[in-house]
Amino acid sequence: MFSKKLVFGLLLSGSLIADDGMWLFDHFPKEQVQKTYGFVTTNDFLQHLERASVRFNNGGSGSFVSPRGLLFTNHHVGADCIQKLSTSEHDYMKDGFSAATEADEKACPDLEVNALISTDDVTAKVNAQILE
């Protein structure tokens, strides 16, 4: 979970600079992040991020934001579902939608979400098979 201090700092920063790279959870550059941004990345934090990660069957990614399965993703990832839920009376792409209660939420037809439970470094196993 992000600390309030970190989130507040990100909101006030005006512009953020993207760092190049994409890191696996077990090879995250903790020291570099702490030196550059002053954020101490713990193993518990990385495990939380790993277990919050999801992949949608339409190719998009997202994350859990609640223990009851609420997901966060980009609009273009949800666009197919939004269009399928729209009717001639309710164009959700044009007008949007907000559920007042959990019972008012709409289920996406044909949606599958894969949750990332863990990652394993299998390099040694693969190399052993290739080199045999």
Coordinates of N, CA and C in Angstrom, one line a residue:
M1 N 0.8 -1.2 0.0 CA 0.0 0.0 0.0 C 0.9 1.2 0.0
F2 N 0.6 2.2 -0.8 CA 1.4 3.5 -0.9 C 1.2 4.2 0.4
S3 N 2.3 4.9 0.9 CA 2.1 5.7 2.0 C 1.5 7.0 1.6
K4 N 0.8 7.7 2.5 CA 0.1 8.9 2.2 C 1.2 10.0 1.8
K5 N 2.3 9.9 2.4 CA 3.4 10.9 2.1 C 3.8 10.7 0.6
L6 N 4.0 9.4 0.1 CA 4.4 9.2 -1.2 C 3.3 9.7 -2.2
V7 N 2.1 9.3 -2.0 CA 1.0 9.7 -2.8 C 0.9 11.2 -2.9
F8 N 0.9 11.9 -1.7 CA 0.9 13.3 -1.7 C 2.0 13.9 -2.5
G9 N 3.2 13.4 -2.3 CA 4.4 13.9 -3.1 C 4.2 13.7 -4.6
L10 N 3.6 12.6 -5.0 CA 3.4 12.4 -6.4 C 2.4 13.4 -7.0
L11 N 1.3 13.6 -6.2 CA 0.3 14.6 -6.6 C 0.9 16.0 -6.8
L12 N 1.8 16.4 -5.9 CA 2.3 17.7 -5.9 C 3.5 17.9 -6.9
S13 N 4.0 16.8 -7.5 CA 5.2 16.9 -8.2 C 5.0 17.6 -9.6
G14 N 3.9 17.9 -10.1 CA 3.7 18.6 -11.3 C 4.0 17.8 -12.5
S15 N 5.2 17.3 -12.7 CA 5.6 16.5 -13.8 C 6.5 15.4 -13.3
L16 N 6.2 14.2 -13.8 CA 7.0 13.0 -13.4 C 7.8 12.6 -14.6
I17 N 9.0 12.1 -14.3 CA 9.9 11.6 -15.3 C 9.8 10.0 -15.3
A18 N 9.5 9.5 -16.5 CA 9.5 8.0 -16.6 C 10.9 7.4 -16.7
D19 N 11.1 6.4 -15.9 CA 12.4 5.7 -16.0 C 12.2 4.6 -17.0
D20 N 13.3 4.4 -17.8 CA 13.2 3.3 -18.7 C 13.4 2.0 -17.9
G21 N 12.7 1.0 -18.4 CA 12.9 -0.4 -17.9 C 11.6 -0.9 -17.4
M22 N 11.7 -2.2 -17.3 CA 10.5 -3.0 -16.8 C 11.2 -4.1 -16.0
W23 N 10.8 -4.2 -14.7 CA 11.5 -5.1 -13.8 C 10.6 -6.1 -13.3
L24 N 11.1 -7.3 -13.2 CA 10.4 -8.4 -12.5 C 10.4 -8.1 -11.0
F25 N 9.4 -8.6 -10.3 CA 9.3 -8.4 -8.9 C 10.5 -8.9 -8.1
D26 N 11.1 -10.0 -8.6 CA 12.3 -10.5 -7.9 C 13.6 -9.9 -8.3
H27 N 13.6 -9.0 -9.2 CA 14.8 -8.2 -9.7 C 14.6 -6.7 -9.7
F28 N 13.8 -6.3 -8.8 CA 13.4 -4.8 -8.7 C 14.6 -4.1 -8.2
P29 N 15.0 -2.9 -8.8 CA 16.2 -2.2 -8.4 C 15.9 -1.3 -7.1
K30 N 15.7 -2.0 -6.0 CA 15.4 -1.3 -4.7 C 16.3 -0.1 -4.4
E31 N 17.6 -0.4 -4.5 CA 18.6 0.6 -4.1 C 18.5 1.8 -5.0
Q32 N 18.3 1.6 -6.3 CA 18.2 2.7 -7.3 C 17.0 3.6 -7.0
V33 N 15.9 2.9 -6.7 CA 14.6 3.6 -6.4 C 14.8 4.4 -5.1
Q34 N 15.4 3.8 -4.1 CA 15.6 4.6 -2.9 C 16.5 5.8 -3.1
K35 N 17.6 5.6 -3.8 CA 18.6 6.6 -4.0 C 18.0 7.8 -4.9
T36 N 17.2 7.4 -5.9 CA 16.7 8.4 -6.8 C 15.4 9.1 -6.2
Y37 N 14.5 8.3 -5.5 CA 13.2 8.9 -5.1 C 13.0 8.9 -3.6
G38 N 13.9 8.3 -2.9 CA 13.8 8.3 -1.4 C 12.7 7.3 -1.0
F39 N 12.3 6.4 -1.8 CA 11.2 5.5 -1.5 C 11.8 4.1 -1.1
V40 N 11.6 3.6 0.1 CA 12.1 2.3 0.5 C 11.1 1.2 0.0
T41 N 11.6 0.4 -0.9 CA 10.8 -0.7 -1.4 C 11.0 -2.0 -0.6
T42 N 10.0 -2.5 0.0 CA 10.2 -3.7 0.8 C 9.8 -4.9 0.0
N43 N 10.2 -6.1 0.5 CA 9.7 -7.3 -0.2 C 8.2 -7.5 0.0
D44 N 7.7 -7.1 1.1 CA 6.2 -7.1 1.3 C 5.5 -6.3 0.4
F45 N 6.0 -5.1 0.1 CA 5.4 -4.2 -0.9 C 5.4 -4.8 -2.3
L46 N 6.5 -5.3 -2.7 CA 6.6 -6.0 -4.0 C 5.7 -7.2 -4.1
Q47 N 5.6 -8.0 -3.0 CA 4.7 -9.1 -3.1 C 3.2 -8.6 -3.2
H48 N 2.9 -7.5 -2.5 CA 1.6 -7.0 -2.6 C 1.3 -6.6 -4.0
L49 N 2.2 -5.9 -4.7 CA 2.0 -5.5 -6.1 C 1.9 -6.7 -7.0
E50 N 2.7 -7.7 -6.8 CA 2.7 -8.9 -7.6 C 1.3 -9.5 -7.5
R51 N 0.8 -9.7 -6.3 CA -0.5 -10.4 -6.1 C -1.7 -9.5 -6.5
A52 N -1.5 -8.2 -6.7 CA -2.6 -7.3 -7.1 C -2.7 -7.3 -8.7
S53 N -1.7 -7.8 -9.4 CA -1.6 -7.7 -10.8 C -2.6 -8.6 -11.5
V54 N -3.3 -8.2 -12.5 CA -4.2 -9.0 -13.3 C -4.0 -8.8 -14.8
R55 N -4.4 -9.8 -15.6 CA -4.4 -9.7 -17.1 C -5.8 -10.0 -17.5
F56 N -6.3 -9.1 -18.4 CA -7.6 -9.3 -19.0 C -7.5 -10.1 -20.2
N57 N -8.5 -11.0 -20.6 CA -8.4 -11.8 -21.8 C -8.4 -11.0 -23.1
N58 N -8.6 -9.7 -23.0 CA -8.5 -8.9 -24.2 C -7.1 -8.3 -24.4
G59 N -6.2 -8.7 -23.5 CA -4.8 -8.3 -23.6 C -4.4 -7.2 -22.7
G60 N -5.3 -6.6 -22.0 CA -5.0 -5.5 -21.1 C -4.6 -6.0 -19.8
S61 N -4.0 -5.0 -19.0 CA -3.6 -5.4 -17.6 C -4.3 -4.4 -16.7
G62 N -4.2 -4.8 -15.4 CA -4.8 -3.9 -14.4 C -4.4 -4.4 -13.0
S63 N -5.1 -4.0 -12.0 CA -4.8 -4.5 -10.7 C -6.0 -4.5 -9.8
F64 N -6.0 -5.3 -8.8 CA -7.0 -5.3 -7.8 C -6.9 -4.1 -6.9
V65 N -8.0 -3.5 -6.6 CA -8.0 -2.3 -5.7 C -8.9 -2.5 -4.5
S66 N -9.4 -3.7 -4.4 CA -10.2 -4.1 -3.2 C -10.2 -5.6 -3.0
P67 N -10.4 -6.0 -1.7 CA -10.4 -7.4 -1.5 C -11.6 -8.2 -2.0
R68 N -12.6 -7.4 -2.5 CA -13.8 -8.0 -3.1 C -13.8 -8.1 -4.6
G69 N -12.6 -7.8 -5.2 CA -12.4 -8.1 -6.6 C -12.6 -6.8 -7.5
L70 N -12.7 -5.6 -6.9 CA -12.8 -4.4 -7.8 C -11.5 -4.2 -8.5
L71 N -11.5 -4.0 -9.8 CA -10.3 -3.9 -10.6 C -10.1 -2.5 -11.1
F72 N -8.9 -2.1 -11.4 CA -8.5 -0.8 -12.0 C -7.8 -1.1 -13.2
T73 N -8.2 -0.4 -14.3 CA -7.5 -0.6 -15.6 C -7.7 0.7 -16.4
N74 N -7.1 0.7 -17.6 CA -7.3 1.9 -18.5 C -8.6 1.8 -19.2
H75 N -9.1 2.9 -19.6 CA -10.4 3.0 -20.3 C -10.4 2.1 -21.6
H76 N -9.3 2.2 -22.4 CA -9.3 1.4 -23.6 C -9.4 -0.1 -23.3
V77 N -9.0 -0.6 -22.2 CA -9.1 -2.0 -21.8 C -10.5 -2.3 -21.6
G78 N -11.3 -1.5 -20.9 CA -12.7 -1.7 -20.6 C -13.6 -1.3 -21.7
A79 N -13.2 -0.7 -22.8 CA -14.1 -0.2 -23.8 C -15.0 -1.3 -24.4
D80 N -14.4 -2.5 -24.7 CA -15.2 -3.6 -25.2 C -16.4 -3.9 -24.3
C81 N -16.1 -4.0 -23.0 CA -17.2 -4.3 -22.1 C -18.2 -3.2 -22.0
I82 N -17.7 -2.0 -22.0 CA -18.6 -0.8 -21.9 C -19.6 -0.8 -23.1
Q83 N -19.0 -1.1 -24.2 CA -19.9 -1.1 -25.4 C -20.9 -2.3 -25.4
K84 N -20.5 -3.4 -24.9 CA -21.4 -4.6 -24.8 C -22.5 -4.3 -23.8
L85 N -22.2 -3.5 -22.7 CA -23.2 -3.3 -21.7 C -24.2 -2.1 -22.1
S86 N -23.8 -1.3 -23.1 CA -24.6 -0.2 -23.6 C -25.8 -0.7 -24.3
T87 N -26.9 0.1 -24.2 CA -28.1 -0.2 -24.9 C -28.5 1.1 -25.7
S88 N -29.6 1.0 -26.4 CA -30.1 2.2 -27.1 C -30.6 3.2 -26.1
E89 N -31.0 2.8 -24.9 CA -31.4 3.7 -23.9 C -30.2 4.3 -23.1
H90 N -29.1 3.5 -22.9 CA -28.0 3.9 -22.1 C -26.7 3.7 -22.9
D91 N -26.1 4.8 -23.4 CA -24.9 4.7 -24.1 C -23.8 5.0 -23.1
Y92 N -23.2 4.0 -22.5 CA -22.2 4.1 -21.4 C -20.9 4.7 -21.9
M93 N -20.6 4.5 -23.2 CA -19.4 5.1 -23.8 C -19.5 6.6 -23.8
K94 N -20.7 7.0 -24.1 CA -20.9 8.5 -24.3 C -21.3 9.1 -22.9
D95 N -22.1 8.5 -22.1 CA -22.6 9.1 -20.9 C -21.9 8.6 -19.6
G96 N -21.2 7.5 -19.7 CA -20.5 7.0 -18.5 C -21.5 6.2 -17.6
F97 N -21.0 5.7 -16.5 CA -21.9 4.9 -15.6 C -21.2 4.9 -14.2
S98 N -22.0 5.1 -13.2 CA -21.5 5.0 -11.9 C -22.5 4.1 -11.0
A99 N -22.1 3.1 -10.4 CA -22.9 2.2 -9.6 C -23.0 2.8 -8.2
A100 N -24.2 3.1 -7.8 CA -24.4 3.6 -6.4 C -24.2 2.6 -5.3
T101 N -24.4 1.3 -5.7 CA -24.2 0.3 -4.7 C -23.6 -0.9 -5.4
E102 N -23.1 -1.9 -4.6 CA -22.5 -3.1 -5.3 C -23.5 -3.8 -6.1
A103 N -24.8 -3.8 -5.6 CA -25.8 -4.5 -6.4 C -26.1 -3.8 -7.7
D104 N -25.8 -2.6 -7.9 CA -26.0 -1.8 -9.1 C -24.9 -2.1 -10.1
E105 N -23.8 -2.7 -9.7 CA -22.7 -2.9 -10.6 C -23.1 -3.9 -11.7
K106 N -22.4 -3.7 -12.9 CA -22.7 -4.5 -14.0 C -21.6 -5.5 -14.3
A107 N -21.9 -6.7 -14.7 CA -20.9 -7.7 -15.0 C -20.5 -7.6 -16.5
C108 N -19.3 -7.7 -16.8 CA -18.8 -7.7 -18.2 C -19.0 -9.1 -18.8
P109 N -19.8 -9.1 -19.9 CA -19.9 -10.4 -20.6 C -18.6 -10.8 -21.2
D110 N -18.3 -12.1 -21.3 CA -17.1 -12.6 -22.0 C -15.8 -12.1 -21.4
L111 N -15.8 -11.6 -20.2 CA -14.6 -11.1 -19.6 C -13.9 -12.2 -18.7
E112 N -12.7 -12.4 -18.9 CA -11.9 -13.3 -18.1 C -10.7 -12.5 -17.6
V113 N -10.4 -12.7 -16.3 CA -9.3 -12.0 -15.6 C -8.4 -13.1 -15.0
N114 N -7.1 -13.0 -15.4 CA -6.1 -13.9 -14.8 C -5.3 -13.2 -13.7
A115 N -5.2 -13.7 -12.6 CA -4.5 -13.1 -11.5 C -3.1 -13.7 -11.4
L116 N -2.1 -12.9 -11.2 CA -0.8 -13.3 -11.0 C -0.6 -13.7 -9.5
I117 N -0.3 -15.0 -9.3 CA -0.1 -15.4 -7.9 C 1.4 -15.4 -7.5
S118 N 2.2 -15.7 -8.4 CA 3.7 -15.6 -8.1 C 4.5 -15.8 -9.4
T119 N 5.7 -15.4 -9.2 CA 6.7 -15.6 -10.4 C 7.8 -16.5 -9.9
D120 N 8.4 -17.2 -10.8 CA 9.6 -18.0 -10.4 C 10.6 -17.8 -11.5
D121 N 11.9 -17.8 -11.1 CA 13.0 -17.7 -12.1 C 13.3 -19.1 -12.5
V122 N 13.0 -19.4 -13.8 CA 13.2 -20.8 -14.3 C 14.4 -20.8 -15.2
T123 N 15.2 -19.8 -15.2 CA 16.3 -19.7 -16.2 C 17.3 -20.9 -16.1
A124 N 17.6 -21.3 -14.8 CA 18.5 -22.4 -14.7 C 17.9 -23.7 -15.2
K125 N 16.6 -23.9 -15.0 CA 15.9 -25.1 -15.4 C 15.9 -25.2 -17.0
V126 N 15.6 -24.1 -17.6 CA 15.6 -24.0 -19.0 C 16.9 -24.2 -19.6
N127 N 17.9 -23.5 -19.1 CA 19.3 -23.6 -19.6 C 19.8 -25.1 -19.4
A128 N 19.4 -25.7 -18.3 CA 19.9 -27.1 -18.1 C 19.3 -28.0 -19.2
Q129 N 18.1 -27.8 -19.6 CA 17.5 -28.6 -20.7 C 18.1 -28.3 -22.1
I130 N 18.4 -27.0 -22.3 CA 18.9 -26.6 -23.6 C 20.4 -27.2 -23.7
L131 N 21.1 -27.2 -22.7 CA 22.5 -27.6 -22.7 C 22.7 -29.0 -22.7
E132 N 21.7 -29.8 -22.4 CA 21.8 -31.3 -22.4 C 22.0 -31.9 -23.8

